[in-house]
C-alpha atoms as one frame of an Amber mdcrd trajectory, in Angstrom:
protein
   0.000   0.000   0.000   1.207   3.688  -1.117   1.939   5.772   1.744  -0.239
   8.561   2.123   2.600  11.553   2.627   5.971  11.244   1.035   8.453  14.488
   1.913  11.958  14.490   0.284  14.475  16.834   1.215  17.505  17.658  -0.403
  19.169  20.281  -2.351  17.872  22.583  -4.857  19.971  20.515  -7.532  19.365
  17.434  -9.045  22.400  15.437  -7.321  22.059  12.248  -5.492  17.975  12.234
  -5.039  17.088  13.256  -8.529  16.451   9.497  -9.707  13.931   9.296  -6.737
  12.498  12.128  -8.127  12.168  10.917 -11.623  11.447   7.727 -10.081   7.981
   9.133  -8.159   7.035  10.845 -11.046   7.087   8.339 -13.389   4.978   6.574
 -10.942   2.762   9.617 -10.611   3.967   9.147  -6.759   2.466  12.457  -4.879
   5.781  13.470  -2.787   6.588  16.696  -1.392   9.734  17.762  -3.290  11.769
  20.169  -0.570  14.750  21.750  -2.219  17.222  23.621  -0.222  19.403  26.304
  -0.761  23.181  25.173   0.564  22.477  28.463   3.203  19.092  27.090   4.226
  20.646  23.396   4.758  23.179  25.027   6.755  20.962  27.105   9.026  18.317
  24.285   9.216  21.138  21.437   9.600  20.453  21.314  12.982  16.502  20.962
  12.715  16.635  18.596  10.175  15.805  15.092  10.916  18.837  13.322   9.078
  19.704   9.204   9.629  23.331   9.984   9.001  23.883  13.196   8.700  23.482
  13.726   5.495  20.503  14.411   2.810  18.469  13.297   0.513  15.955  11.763
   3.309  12.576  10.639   3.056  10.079  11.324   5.540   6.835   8.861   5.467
   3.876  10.087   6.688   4.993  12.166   8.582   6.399  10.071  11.384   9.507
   8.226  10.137  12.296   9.597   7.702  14.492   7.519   6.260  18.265   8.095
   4.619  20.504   6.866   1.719  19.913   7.669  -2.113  19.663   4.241  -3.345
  17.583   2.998  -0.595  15.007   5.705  -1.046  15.403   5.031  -5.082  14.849
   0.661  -4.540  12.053   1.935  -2.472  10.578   5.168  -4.794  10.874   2.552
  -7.596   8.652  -0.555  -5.991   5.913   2.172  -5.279   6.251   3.443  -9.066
   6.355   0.088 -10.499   9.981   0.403 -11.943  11.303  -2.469  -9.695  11.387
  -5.630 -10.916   8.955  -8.441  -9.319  11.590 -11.312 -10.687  14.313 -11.668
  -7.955  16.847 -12.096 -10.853  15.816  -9.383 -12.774  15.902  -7.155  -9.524
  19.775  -8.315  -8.425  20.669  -7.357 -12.144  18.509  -3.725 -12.597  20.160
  -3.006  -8.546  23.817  -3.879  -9.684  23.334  -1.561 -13.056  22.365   0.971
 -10.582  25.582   0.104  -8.395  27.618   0.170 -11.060  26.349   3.411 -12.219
  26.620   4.875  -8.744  30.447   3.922  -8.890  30.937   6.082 -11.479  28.818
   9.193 -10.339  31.032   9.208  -7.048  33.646   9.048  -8.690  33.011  12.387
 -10.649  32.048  13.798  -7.354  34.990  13.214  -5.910  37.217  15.334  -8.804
  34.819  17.684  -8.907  33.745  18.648  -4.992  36.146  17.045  -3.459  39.836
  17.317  -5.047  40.880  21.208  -4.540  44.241  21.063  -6.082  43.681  21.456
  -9.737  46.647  19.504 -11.190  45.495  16.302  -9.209  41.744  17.701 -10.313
  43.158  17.522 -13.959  44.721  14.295 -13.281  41.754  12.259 -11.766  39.979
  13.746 -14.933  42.685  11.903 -17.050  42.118   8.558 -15.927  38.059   8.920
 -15.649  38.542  10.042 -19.243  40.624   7.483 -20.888  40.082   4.268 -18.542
  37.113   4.536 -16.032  34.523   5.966 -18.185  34.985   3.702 -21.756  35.636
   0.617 -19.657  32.392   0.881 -17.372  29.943   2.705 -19.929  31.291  -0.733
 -22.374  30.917  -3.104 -19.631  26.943  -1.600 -19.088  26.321  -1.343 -23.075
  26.989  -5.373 -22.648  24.671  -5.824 -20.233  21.675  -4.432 -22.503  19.483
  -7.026 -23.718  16.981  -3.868 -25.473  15.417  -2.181 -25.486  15.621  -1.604
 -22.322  18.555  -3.149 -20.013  16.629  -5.504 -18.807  14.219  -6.602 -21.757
  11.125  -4.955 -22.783  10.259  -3.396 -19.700  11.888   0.035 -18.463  13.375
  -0.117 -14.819  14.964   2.412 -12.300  18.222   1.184 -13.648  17.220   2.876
 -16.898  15.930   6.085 -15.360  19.281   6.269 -13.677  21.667   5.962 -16.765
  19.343   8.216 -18.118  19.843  10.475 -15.116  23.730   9.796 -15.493  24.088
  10.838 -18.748  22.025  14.134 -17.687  23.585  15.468 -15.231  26.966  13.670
 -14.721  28.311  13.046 -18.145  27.189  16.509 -18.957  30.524  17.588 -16.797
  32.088  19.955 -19.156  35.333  18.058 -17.903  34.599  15.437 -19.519  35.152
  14.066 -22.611  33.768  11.290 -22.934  30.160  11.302 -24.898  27.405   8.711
 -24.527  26.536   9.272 -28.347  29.328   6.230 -28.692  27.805   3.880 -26.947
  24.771   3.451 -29.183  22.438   0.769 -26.526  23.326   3.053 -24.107  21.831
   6.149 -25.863  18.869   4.421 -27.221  17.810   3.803 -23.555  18.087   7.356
 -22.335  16.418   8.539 -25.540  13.658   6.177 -24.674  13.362   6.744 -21.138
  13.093  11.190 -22.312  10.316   9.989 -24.312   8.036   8.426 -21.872   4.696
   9.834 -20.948   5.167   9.093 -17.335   8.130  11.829 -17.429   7.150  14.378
 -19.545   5.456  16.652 -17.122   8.619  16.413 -14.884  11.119  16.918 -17.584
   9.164  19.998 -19.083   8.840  22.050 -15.550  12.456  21.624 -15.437
C-alpha cells in the first residue's frame, strides 16, 4: 500500500535524489519535493531530521524519515512500479544501478572534493581514458533492449538516463554517450516516456 505523505528533502539541484524524483514521477507518486538552498541546509542542519547526517531523506507520513539515495530510489521505484517483481531481474537492474553509482562518485569526488587542480586535472585523465569507456562498455553489454533488462523500463534505466544528464554533462569530460549506441537508445527512450514528460518539461 502507497503511503499517504511522502516528503523528500535535499538540495535545490538534481544530485544524489534526482532518480527518486524521476522515479515518483514516473509513478505519478504524490511526494513533497523540498529543495534547499546550501544556506538554508546550513541554518536548518540542525533541525533537520537526518539518519546519518546527510541528505536526501525521506520522511513517510509524517512520522519516520528515512536516509541513503539508493535505498530511497529501490524503495521510490517498488511504489512506481519500476522495480522488478523477478528476484533475478531485480539483483541485475540493482547492480546496473551500483555500477552506475560507482561512477557518479567518482566524478564527485574530482569535482567537490579534489581542490588542487593539477590532481583535479589528473583524476579527470584517468576517468577520461580508462574509467569511463571501460564501465559505460561493460553496461552497453549488459543491454538485452530495449531496455537493459528486456522490454520493460526499470529504475536502472531512469538512472543511466539520469547519469548521462547530469553527470556526463561535466564539461570536464570528454567522454560522450553518443558512442555507446544501446546506451543512448535507452536514455532517448526513457526522455520519451509519458510518465516523465510533465517532470522533464517544468524543469
Amino acid at each position: 500500500m502507497a503511503p499517504n505523505k511522502l516528503q523528500l528533502t535535499y538540495f535545490a539541484i538534481p544530485g544524489r535524489a534526482e532518480l527518486i524524483r524521476l522515479v515518483l514521477a514516473y509513478g505519478n507518486v504524490p511526494f513533497e519535493d523540498v529543495r534547499l538552498t546550501f544556506p538554508e541546509y546550513f541554518s536548518y542542519k540542525s533541525s533537520l531530521d537526518l539518519p546519518f547526517g546527510q541528505v536526501p531523506t525521506l520522511r513517510v507520513n509524517d512520522k519516520v524519515t528515512y536516509a541513503q539515495s539508493l535505498a530511497i530510489a529501490r524503495y521510490a521505484a517498488k511504489l512506481s512500479g519500476l522495480y522488478p517483481t523477478d528476484a533475478l531481474l531485480a539483483l541485475e537492474a540493482d547492480s546496473l544501478v551500483d555500477a552506475i553509482v560507482e561512477l557518479v562518485n567518482v566524478v564527485v569526488d574530482a569535482v567537490f572534493k579534489t581542490k588542487d587542480d593539477a590532481l583535479r586535472a589528473t583524476k579527470f585523465q584517468t576517468i577520461n581514458t580508462d574509467i569511463l569507456p571501460r564501465t559505460l562498455a561493460q553496461l552497453e553489454a549488459r543491454v538485452v533492449g530495449p531496455y537493459f533488462t528486456g522490454a520493460e523500463v526499470t529504475f536502472a534505466d531512469v538512472y543511466l538516463f539520469d547519469f548521462f544528464q547530469n553527470t556526463l554533462s561535466n564539461d570536464q569530460i570528454t567522454v560522450s554517450g553518443t558512442d555507446y549506441a544501446k546506451l543512448q537508445a535507452i536514455v532517448d527512450r526513457v526522455q520519451a516516456l509519458p510518465q516523465l514528460q510533465a517532470y522533464l518539461t517544468k524543469q
